[in-house]
Short mmCIF file of C-alpha atoms and ligand atoms in Angstrom, two decimals:
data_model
loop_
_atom_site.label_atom_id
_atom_site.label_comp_id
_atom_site.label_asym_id
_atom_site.label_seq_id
_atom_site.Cartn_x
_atom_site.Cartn_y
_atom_site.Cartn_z
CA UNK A 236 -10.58 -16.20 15.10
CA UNK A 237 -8.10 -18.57 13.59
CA UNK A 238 -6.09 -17.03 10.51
CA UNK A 239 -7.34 -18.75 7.70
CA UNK A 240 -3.64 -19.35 6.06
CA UNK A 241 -0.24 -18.01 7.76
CA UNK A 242 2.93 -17.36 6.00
CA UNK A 243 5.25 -20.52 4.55
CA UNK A 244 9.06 -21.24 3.72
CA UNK A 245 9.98 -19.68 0.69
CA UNK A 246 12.25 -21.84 -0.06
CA UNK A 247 13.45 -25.90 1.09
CA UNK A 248 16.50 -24.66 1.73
CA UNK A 249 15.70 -22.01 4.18
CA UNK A 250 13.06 -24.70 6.23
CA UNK A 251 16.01 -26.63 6.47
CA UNK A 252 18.74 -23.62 7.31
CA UNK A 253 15.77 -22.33 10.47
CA UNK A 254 15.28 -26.19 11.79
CA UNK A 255 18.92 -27.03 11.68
CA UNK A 256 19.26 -23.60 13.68
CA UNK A 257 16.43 -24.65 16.05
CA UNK A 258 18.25 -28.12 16.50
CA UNK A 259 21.91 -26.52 17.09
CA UNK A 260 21.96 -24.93 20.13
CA UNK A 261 23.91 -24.30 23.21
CA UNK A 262 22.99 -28.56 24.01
CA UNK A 263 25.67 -29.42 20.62
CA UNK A 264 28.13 -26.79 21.83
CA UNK A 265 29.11 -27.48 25.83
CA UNK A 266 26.91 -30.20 26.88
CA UNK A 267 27.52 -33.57 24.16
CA UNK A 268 31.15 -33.14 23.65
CA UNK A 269 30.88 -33.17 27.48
CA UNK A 270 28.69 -35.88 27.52
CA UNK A 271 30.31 -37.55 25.33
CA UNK A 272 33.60 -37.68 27.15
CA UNK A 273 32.02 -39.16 30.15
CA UNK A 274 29.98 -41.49 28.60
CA UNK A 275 32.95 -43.58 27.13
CA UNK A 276 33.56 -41.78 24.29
CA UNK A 277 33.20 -43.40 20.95
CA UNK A 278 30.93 -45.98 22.29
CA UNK A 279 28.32 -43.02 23.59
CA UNK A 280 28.64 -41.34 20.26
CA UNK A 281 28.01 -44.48 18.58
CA UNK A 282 24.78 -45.14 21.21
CA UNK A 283 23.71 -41.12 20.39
CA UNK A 284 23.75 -41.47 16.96
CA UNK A 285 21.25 -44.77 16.76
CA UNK A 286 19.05 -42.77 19.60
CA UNK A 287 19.05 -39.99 17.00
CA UNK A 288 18.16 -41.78 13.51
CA UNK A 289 16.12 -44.64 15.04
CA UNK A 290 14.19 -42.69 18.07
CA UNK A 291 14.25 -39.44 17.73
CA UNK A 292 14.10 -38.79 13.36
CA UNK A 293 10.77 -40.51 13.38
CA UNK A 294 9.65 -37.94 15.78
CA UNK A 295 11.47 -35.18 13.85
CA UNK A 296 8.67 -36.57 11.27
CA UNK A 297 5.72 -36.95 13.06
CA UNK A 298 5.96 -33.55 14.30
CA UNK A 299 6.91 -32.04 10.96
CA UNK A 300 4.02 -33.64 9.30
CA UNK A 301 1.27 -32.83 12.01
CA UNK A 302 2.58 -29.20 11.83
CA UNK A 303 1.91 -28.84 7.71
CA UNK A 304 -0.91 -31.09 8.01
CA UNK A 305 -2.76 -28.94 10.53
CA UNK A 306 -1.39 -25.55 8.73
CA UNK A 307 -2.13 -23.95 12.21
CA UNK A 308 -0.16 -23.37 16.09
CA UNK A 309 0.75 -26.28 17.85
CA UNK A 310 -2.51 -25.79 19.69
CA UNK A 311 -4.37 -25.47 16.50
CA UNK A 312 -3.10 -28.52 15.03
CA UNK A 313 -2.86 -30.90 17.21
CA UNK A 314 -7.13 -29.73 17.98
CA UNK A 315 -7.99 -30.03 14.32
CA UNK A 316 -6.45 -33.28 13.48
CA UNK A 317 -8.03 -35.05 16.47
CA UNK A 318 -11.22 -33.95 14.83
CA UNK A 319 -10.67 -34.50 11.47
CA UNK A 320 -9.94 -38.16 12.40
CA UNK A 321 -12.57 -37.85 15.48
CA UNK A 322 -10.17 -38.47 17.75
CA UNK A 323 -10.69 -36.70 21.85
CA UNK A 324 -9.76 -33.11 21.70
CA UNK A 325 -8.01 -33.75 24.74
CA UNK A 326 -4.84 -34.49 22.18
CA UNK A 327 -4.74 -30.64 22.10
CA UNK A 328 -3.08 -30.93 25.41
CA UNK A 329 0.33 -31.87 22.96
CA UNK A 330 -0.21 -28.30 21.51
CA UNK A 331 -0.86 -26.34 25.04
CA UNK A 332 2.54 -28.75 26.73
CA UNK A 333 4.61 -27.74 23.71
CA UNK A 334 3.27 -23.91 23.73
CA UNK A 335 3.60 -23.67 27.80
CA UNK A 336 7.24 -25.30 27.33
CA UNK A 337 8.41 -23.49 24.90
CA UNK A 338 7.54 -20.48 26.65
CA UNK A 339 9.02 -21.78 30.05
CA UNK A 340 12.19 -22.67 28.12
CA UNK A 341 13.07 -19.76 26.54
CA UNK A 342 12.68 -17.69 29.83
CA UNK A 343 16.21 -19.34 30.73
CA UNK A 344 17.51 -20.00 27.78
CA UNK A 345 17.82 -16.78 27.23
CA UNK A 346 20.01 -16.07 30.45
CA UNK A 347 22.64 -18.74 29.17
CA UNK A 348 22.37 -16.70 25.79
CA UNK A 349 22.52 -13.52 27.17
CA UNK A 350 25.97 -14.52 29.42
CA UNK A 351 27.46 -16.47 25.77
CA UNK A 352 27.30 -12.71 24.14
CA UNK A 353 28.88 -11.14 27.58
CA UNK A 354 31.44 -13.47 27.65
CA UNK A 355 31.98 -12.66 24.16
CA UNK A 356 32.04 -9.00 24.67
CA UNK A 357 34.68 -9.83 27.69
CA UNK A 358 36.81 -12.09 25.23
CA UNK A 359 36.67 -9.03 22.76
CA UNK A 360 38.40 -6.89 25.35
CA UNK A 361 40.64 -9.05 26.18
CA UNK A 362 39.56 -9.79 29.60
CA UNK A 363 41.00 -13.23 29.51
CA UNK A 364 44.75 -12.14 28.93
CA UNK A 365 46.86 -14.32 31.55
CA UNK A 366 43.92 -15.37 33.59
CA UNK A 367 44.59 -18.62 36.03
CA UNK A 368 41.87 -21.10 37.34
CA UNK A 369 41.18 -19.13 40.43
CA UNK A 370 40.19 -15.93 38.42
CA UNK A 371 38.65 -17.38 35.65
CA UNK A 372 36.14 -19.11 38.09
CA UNK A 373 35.90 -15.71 40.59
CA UNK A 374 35.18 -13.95 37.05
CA UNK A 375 32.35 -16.23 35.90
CA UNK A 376 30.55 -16.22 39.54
CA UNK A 377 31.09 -12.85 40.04
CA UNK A 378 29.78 -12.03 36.62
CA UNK A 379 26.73 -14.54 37.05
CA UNK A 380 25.97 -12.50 40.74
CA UNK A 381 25.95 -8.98 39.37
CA UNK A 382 22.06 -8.16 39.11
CA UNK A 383 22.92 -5.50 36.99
CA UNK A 384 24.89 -6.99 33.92
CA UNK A 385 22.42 -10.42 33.94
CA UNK A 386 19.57 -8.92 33.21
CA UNK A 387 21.08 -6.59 31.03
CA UNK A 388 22.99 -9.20 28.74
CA UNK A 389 19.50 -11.47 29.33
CA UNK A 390 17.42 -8.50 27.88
CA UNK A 391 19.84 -8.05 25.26
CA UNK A 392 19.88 -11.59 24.01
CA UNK A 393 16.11 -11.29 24.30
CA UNK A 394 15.66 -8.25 22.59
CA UNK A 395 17.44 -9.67 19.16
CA UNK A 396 15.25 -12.93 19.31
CA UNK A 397 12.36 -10.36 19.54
CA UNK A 398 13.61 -8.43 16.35
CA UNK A 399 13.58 -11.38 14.59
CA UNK A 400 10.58 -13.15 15.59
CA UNK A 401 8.84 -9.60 14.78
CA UNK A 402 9.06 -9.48 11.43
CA UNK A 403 8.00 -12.93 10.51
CA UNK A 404 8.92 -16.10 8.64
CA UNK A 405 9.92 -14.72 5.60
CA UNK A 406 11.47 -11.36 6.88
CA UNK A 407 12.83 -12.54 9.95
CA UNK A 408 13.19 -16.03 10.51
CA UNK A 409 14.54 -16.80 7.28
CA UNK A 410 17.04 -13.63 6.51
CA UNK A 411 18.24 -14.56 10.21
CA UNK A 412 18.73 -18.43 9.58
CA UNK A 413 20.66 -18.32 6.09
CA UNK A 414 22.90 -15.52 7.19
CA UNK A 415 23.63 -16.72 10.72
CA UNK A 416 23.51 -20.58 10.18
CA UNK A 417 26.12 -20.14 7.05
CA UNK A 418 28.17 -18.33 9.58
CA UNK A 419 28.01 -20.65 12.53
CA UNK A 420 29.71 -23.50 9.71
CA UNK A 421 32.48 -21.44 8.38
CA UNK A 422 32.84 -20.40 12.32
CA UNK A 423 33.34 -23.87 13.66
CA UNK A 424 35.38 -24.85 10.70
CA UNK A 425 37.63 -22.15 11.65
CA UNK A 426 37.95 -23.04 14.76
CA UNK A 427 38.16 -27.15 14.39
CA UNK A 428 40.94 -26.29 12.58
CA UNK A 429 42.90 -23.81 14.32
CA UNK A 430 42.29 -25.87 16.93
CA UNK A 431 43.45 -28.92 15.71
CA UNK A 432 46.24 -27.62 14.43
CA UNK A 433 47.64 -25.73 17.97
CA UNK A 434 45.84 -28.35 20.58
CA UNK A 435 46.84 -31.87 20.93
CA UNK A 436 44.41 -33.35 18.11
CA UNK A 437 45.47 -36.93 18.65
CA UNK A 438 44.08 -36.89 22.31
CA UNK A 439 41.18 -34.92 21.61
CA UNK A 440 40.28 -37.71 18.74
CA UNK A 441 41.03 -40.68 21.04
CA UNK A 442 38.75 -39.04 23.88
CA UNK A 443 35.74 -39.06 21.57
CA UNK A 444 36.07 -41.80 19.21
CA UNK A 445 37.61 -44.46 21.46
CA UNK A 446 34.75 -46.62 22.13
CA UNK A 447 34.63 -47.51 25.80
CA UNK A 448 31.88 -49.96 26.09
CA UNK A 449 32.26 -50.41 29.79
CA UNK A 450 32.79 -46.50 30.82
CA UNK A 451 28.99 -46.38 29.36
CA UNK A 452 27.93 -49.09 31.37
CA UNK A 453 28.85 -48.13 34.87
CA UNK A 454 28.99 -44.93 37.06
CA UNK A 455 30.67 -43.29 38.81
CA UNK A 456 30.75 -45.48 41.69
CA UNK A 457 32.12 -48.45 39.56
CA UNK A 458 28.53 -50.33 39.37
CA UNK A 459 26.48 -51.25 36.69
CA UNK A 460 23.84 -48.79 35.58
CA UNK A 461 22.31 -47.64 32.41
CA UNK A 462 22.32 -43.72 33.27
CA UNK A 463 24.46 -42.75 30.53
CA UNK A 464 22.69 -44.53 27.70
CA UNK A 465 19.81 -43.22 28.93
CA UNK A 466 21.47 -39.34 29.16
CA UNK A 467 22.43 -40.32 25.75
CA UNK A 468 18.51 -41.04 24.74
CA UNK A 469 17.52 -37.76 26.39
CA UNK A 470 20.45 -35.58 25.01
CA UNK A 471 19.23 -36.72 21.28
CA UNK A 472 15.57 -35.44 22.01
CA UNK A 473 16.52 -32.48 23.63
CA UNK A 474 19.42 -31.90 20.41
CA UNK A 475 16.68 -32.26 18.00
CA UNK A 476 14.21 -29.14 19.44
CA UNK A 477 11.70 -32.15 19.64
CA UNK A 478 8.48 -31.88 22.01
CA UNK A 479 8.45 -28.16 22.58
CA UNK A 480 6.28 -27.17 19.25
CA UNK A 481 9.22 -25.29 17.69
CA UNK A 482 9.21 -28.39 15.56
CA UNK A 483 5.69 -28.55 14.61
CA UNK A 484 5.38 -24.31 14.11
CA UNK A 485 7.98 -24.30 11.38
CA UNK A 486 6.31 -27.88 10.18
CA UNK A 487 3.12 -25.48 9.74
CA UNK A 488 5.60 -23.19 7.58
CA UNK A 489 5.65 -26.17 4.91
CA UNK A 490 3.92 -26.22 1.56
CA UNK A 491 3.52 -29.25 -0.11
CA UNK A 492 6.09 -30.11 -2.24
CA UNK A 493 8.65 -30.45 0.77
CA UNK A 494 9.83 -34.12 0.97
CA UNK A 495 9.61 -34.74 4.54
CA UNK A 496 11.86 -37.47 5.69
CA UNK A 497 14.43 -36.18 3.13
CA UNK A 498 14.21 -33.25 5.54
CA UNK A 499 14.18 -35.00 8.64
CA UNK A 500 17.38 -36.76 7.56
CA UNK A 501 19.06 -34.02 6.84
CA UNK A 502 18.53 -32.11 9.76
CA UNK A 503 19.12 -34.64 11.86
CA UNK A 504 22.52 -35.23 10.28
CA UNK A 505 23.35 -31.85 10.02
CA UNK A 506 22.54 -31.42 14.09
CA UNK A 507 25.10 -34.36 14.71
CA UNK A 508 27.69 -33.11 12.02
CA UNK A 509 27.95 -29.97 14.40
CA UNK A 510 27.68 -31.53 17.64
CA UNK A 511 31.16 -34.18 17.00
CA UNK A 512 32.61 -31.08 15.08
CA UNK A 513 31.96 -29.52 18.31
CA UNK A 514 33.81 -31.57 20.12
CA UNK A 515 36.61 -31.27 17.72
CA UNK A 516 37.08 -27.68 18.67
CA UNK A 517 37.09 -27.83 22.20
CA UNK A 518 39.02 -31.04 23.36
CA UNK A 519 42.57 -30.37 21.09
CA UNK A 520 42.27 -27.21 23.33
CA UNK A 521 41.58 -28.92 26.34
CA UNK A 522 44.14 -31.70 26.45
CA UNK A 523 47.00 -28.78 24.82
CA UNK A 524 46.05 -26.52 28.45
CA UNK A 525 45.64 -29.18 30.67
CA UNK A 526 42.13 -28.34 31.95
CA UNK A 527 39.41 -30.42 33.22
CA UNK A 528 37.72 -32.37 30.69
CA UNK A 529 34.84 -33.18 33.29
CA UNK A 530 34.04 -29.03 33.29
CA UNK A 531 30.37 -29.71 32.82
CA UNK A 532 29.08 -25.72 32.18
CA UNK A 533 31.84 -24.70 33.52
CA UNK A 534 34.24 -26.13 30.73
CA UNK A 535 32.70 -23.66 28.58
CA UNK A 536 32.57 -20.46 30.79
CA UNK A 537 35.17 -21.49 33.42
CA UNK A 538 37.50 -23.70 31.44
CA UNK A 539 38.44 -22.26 28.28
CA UNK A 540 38.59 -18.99 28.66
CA UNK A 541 41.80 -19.84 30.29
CA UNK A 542 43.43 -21.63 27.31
CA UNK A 543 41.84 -18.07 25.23
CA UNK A 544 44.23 -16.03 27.35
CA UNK A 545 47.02 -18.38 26.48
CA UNK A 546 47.30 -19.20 22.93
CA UNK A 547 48.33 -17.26 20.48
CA UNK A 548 45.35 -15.15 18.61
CA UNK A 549 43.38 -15.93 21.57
CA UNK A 550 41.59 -12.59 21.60
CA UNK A 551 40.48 -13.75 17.93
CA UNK A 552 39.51 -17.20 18.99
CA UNK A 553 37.89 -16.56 22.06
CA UNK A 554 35.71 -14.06 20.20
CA UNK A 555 35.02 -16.82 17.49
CA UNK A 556 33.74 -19.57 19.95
CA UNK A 557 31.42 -17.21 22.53
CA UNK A 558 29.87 -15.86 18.78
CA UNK A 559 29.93 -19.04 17.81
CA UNK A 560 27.68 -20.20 21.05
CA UNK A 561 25.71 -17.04 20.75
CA UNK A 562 24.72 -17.84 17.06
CA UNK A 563 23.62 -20.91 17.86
CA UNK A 564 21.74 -20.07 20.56
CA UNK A 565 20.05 -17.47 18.90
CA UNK A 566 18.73 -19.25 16.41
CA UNK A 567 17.24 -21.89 19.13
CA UNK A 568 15.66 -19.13 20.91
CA UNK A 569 13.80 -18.05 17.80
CA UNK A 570 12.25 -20.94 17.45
CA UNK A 571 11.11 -21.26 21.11
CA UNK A 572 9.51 -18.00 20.90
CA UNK A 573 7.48 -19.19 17.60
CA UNK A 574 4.94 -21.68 19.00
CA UNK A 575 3.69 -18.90 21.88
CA UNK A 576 3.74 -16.35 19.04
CA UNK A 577 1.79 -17.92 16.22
CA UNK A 578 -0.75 -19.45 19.01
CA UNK A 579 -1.47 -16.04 20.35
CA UNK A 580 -1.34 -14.51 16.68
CA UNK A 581 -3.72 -17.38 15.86
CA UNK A 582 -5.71 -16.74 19.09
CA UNK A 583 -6.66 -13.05 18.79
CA UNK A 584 -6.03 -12.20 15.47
CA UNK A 585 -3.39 -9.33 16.94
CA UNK A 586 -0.44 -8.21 14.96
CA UNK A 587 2.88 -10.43 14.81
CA UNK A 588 5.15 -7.06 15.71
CA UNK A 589 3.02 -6.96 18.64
CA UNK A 590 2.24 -10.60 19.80
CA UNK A 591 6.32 -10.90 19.22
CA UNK A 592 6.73 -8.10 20.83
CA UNK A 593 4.43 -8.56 24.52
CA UNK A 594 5.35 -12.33 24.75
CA UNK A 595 8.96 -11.54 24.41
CA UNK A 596 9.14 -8.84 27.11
CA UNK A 597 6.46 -11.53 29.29
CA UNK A 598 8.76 -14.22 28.65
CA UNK A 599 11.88 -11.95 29.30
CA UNK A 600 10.56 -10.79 33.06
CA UNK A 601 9.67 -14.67 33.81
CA UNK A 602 13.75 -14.88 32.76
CA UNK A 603 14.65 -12.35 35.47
CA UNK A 604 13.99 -15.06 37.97
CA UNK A 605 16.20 -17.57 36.43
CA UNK A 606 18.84 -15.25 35.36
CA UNK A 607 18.79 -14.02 39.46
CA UNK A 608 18.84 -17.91 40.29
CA UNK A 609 22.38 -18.41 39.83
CA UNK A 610 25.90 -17.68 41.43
CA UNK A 611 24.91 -15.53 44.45
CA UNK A 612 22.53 -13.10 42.90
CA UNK A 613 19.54 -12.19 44.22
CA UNK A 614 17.27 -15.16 44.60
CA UNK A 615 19.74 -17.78 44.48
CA UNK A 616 18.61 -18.65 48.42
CA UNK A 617 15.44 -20.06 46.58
CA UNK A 618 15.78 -23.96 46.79
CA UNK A 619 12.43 -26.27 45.90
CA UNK A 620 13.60 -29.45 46.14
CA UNK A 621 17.03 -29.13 46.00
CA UNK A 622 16.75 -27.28 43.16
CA UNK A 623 17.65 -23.25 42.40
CA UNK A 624 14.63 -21.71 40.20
CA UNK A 625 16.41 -22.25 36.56
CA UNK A 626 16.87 -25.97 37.80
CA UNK A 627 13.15 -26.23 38.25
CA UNK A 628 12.02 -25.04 35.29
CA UNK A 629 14.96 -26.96 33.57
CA UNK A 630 13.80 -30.50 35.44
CA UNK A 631 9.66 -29.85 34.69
CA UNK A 632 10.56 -28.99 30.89
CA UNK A 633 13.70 -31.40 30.18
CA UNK A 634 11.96 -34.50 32.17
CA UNK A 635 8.56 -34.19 32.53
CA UNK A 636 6.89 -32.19 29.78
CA UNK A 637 9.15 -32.78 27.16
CA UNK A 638 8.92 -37.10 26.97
CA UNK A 639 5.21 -36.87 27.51
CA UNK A 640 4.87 -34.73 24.82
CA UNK A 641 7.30 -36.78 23.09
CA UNK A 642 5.85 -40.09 23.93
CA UNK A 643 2.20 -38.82 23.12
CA UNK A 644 2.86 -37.29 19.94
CA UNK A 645 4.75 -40.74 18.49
CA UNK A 646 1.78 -42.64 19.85
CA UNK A 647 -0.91 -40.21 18.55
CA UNK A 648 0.79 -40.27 15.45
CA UNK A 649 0.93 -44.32 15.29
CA UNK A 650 -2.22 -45.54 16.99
CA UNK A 651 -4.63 -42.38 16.64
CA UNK A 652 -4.05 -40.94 12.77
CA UNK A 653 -5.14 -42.77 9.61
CA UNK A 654 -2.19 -45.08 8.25
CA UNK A 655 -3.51 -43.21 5.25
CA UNK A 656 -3.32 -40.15 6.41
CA UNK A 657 0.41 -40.02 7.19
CA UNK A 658 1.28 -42.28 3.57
CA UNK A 659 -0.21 -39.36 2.14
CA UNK A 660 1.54 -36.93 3.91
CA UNK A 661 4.99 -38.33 3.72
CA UNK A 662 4.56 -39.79 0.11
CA UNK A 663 7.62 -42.04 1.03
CA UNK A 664 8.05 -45.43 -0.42
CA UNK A 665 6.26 -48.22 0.77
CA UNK A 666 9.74 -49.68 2.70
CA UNK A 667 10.59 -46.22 3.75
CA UNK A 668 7.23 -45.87 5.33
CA UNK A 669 6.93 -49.06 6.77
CA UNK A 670 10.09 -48.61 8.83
CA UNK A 671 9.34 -45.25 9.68
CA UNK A 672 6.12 -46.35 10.83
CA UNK A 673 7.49 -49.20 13.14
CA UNK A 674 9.53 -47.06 14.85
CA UNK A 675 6.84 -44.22 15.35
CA UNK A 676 4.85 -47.16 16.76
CA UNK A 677 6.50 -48.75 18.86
CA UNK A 678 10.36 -48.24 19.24
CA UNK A 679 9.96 -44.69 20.22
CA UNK A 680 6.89 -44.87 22.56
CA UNK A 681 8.93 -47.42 24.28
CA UNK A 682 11.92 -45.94 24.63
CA UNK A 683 10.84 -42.35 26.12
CA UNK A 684 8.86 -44.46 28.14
CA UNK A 685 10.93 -46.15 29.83
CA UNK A 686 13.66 -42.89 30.11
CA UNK A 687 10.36 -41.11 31.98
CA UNK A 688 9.90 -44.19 34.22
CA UNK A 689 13.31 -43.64 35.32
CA UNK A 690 13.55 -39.99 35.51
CA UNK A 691 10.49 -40.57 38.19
CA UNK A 692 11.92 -43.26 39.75
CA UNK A 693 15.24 -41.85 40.72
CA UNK A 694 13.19 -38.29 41.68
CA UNK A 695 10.71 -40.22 43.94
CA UNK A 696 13.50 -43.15 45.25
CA UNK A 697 16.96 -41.35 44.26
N1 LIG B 1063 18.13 -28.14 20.46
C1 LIG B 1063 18.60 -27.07 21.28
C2 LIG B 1063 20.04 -27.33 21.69
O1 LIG B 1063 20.63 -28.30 21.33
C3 LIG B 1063 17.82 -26.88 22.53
C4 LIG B 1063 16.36 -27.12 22.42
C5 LIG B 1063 15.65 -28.09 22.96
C6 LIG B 1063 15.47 -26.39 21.69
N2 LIG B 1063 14.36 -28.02 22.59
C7 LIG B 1063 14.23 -26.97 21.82
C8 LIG B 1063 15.64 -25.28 20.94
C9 LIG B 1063 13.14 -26.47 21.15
C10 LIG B 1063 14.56 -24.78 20.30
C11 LIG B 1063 13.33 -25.38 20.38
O2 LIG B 1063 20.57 -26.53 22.40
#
């Protein structure tokens, strides 16, 4: 029995507070200023931005819009569209990828989330104080090993995204978003700022913002190749929550009177704003300590907890940043656990509390595998492919079923829905529209396309 009508945004403001939360996540924190580095700086940024306002924004929209249009899961949606514009219910298979994903997702993101509030219990205490590179990196493994304290800080982080999700979208979703999201600004405000006023600013700025055309252009190895700009595509899907129906469920939270690609906009900009400010927090640090600015994960777990046991206030800061992480991260996980929820809600008519509740602890036990994937803990002997189990489910999710869902739902939104239709769901003006529309046609269809040929090329040749 589908619910006739669910619960909606009471307010713009908190839609935008919950979807800025779903797009910040641990991805702006540790892996673009990262990224970024690498990629030649100021010339990736520059590349990541375009990839986010011309590629992935007019997905931001399409998914917004089939979510309030279709008032229903992902599932639901995407089903009663097709029909309304008798179109093959097989497009519901947009709605099952993005509930399956989203479900498949959280069951590791929650074991990075549940070691960002460990490591900021350890910072807390102080555990830091004087560390070198050798412990810092025996503390991190060992702590990743311990079957014990994984699944415990995994269940933990778990258990709050439960409590929220539990109480809805107007008693949970929202009070968590414009409390926590608030925070998370002052928190990286703070911190840009101590930071750039201890750490060596200047090098930290010339790192990002130096544009490097041919560092973006060439790998590793010194040759031509377009990996990067590609990473760079990928990165600004995967920053924007897009193609997992996290999107589309809180699109379904939308009355009417929300301006759309006002929305989409902002969100997109506020996702960026965070991600460079990001990056302005960790590097001054960096380049002051003299640690490796190629850390991957590692800079973030391994790397600066060192310069934390250094600096002055580093108790303080260390704290900050790992809460910082956490906050962010919670507020992602939220809205992976949404499009399972409100399809199963949808499906059987059950309780949220519950649904929330069973899901949660279903998608928490999945976790245990991934959190006992890593380091040496229990089932890190488990290699498919080459790969330890949270790599798998990272590589199916991150390059298969997220650009197919993204590539499908820019194409079913372009080719397969009335022109009318979406004019009458965006209400934009008639230039507006036309460019979004262009881009929703073509530019992005092409562009994931071609990232997914490559992903498979490099699996199957590489
Ligand atoms: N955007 C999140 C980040 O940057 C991660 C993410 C990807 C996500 N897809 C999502 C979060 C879907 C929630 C929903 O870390």
């Amino acid at each position: 029995m589908a619910a006739a009508t669910h619960a909606h945004w009471s307010s713009r403001w908190a839609f935008i507070m919950a979807a800025v939360g779903s797009a910040v996540g641990l991805g702006n924190i540790w892996k673009f200023p990262y990224e970024a580095g690498e990629g030649g700086g100021g010339a990736f940024v520059l590349i990541y931005l375009l990839f986010v306002f011309f590629i992935g924004t007019p997905v931001l929209i399409a998914e917004l819009s089939l979510g309030r249009r279709g008032q229903l899961s992902p599932i639901g949606s995407m089903k009663k569209i097709a029909q309304e514009e008798k179109r093959n219910p097989l497009w519901g298979l947009i709605g099952w990828s993005g509930v399956v994903g989203a479900f498949i997702v959280i069951s590791f993101y929650s074991v990075v989330g549940g070691w960002t509030l460990a490591y900021m219990v350890k910072s807390a205490m102080g555990a830091f104080s004087g560390i070198d590179a050798a412990t810092s990196q025996s503390t991190f493994v060992n702590y990743i090993s311990d079957p014990v304290w994984t699944l415990v800080s995994h269940f933990a982080f778990m258990a709050i995204t439960i409590f929220i999700v539990a109480r809805g979208v107007e008693g949970g979703l929202e009070k968590a978003v414009t409390v926590l999201m608030p925070a998370l600004f002052a928190i990286l405000i703070v911190l840009v700022v101590y930071s750039g006023v201890t750490g060596d600013f200047n090098a930290a700025i010339n790192f990002l913002f130096n544009p490097d055309f041919n560092k973006l252009v060439t790998n590793d190895a010194g040759n031509f190749s377009l990996d990067k700009v590609l990473q760079a595509l990928g990165q600004s899907f995967f920053s924007l929550s897009l193609a997992l129906g996290s999107i589309m469920t809180y699109g379904s939270y939308l009355t009417r009177d929300v301006n759309i690609g006002k929305s989409a906009l902002t969100i997109a900009g506020a996702d960026s704003a965070v991600a460079l400010m990001a990056g302005l927090a960790i590097f001054p640090i960096v380049f002051a300590y003299g640690l490796d600015v190629a850390g991957g994960g590692g800079l973030v777990f391994m790397s600066l907890p060192i310069a934390f046991g250094q600096m002055p206030l580093g108790v303080v800061v260390g704290t900050l940043f790992f809460g910082l992480l956490g906050v962010a991260a919670i507020t992602s996980s939220i809205s992976l656990l949404e499009p399972p929820v409100s399809y199963i809600e949808e499906k059987t008519g059950l309780n949220r509390r519950k649904v929330a509740i069973y899901m949660g602890i279903a998608a928490g036990l999945v976790g245990v595998l991934s959190a006992y994937s890593q380091g040496n803990n229990l089932l890190s002997g488990i290699r498919l492919f080459g790969l330890d189990i949270m790599g798998v489910k990272d590589f199916l999710t991150n390059n298969i079923m997220m650009p197919l869902a993204g590539m499908f739902t820019a194409l079913f939104v372009g080719w397969f829905v009335s022109r009318k239709a979406m004019m009458d769901e965006l209400a934009m003006e008639d230039q507006t529209f036309r460019i979004w529309y262009f881009l929703v046609r073509y530019i992005s269809p092409l562009a994931i396309g071609i990232v997914f040929v490559k992903i498979i090329y490099d699996t199957v040749v590489g």
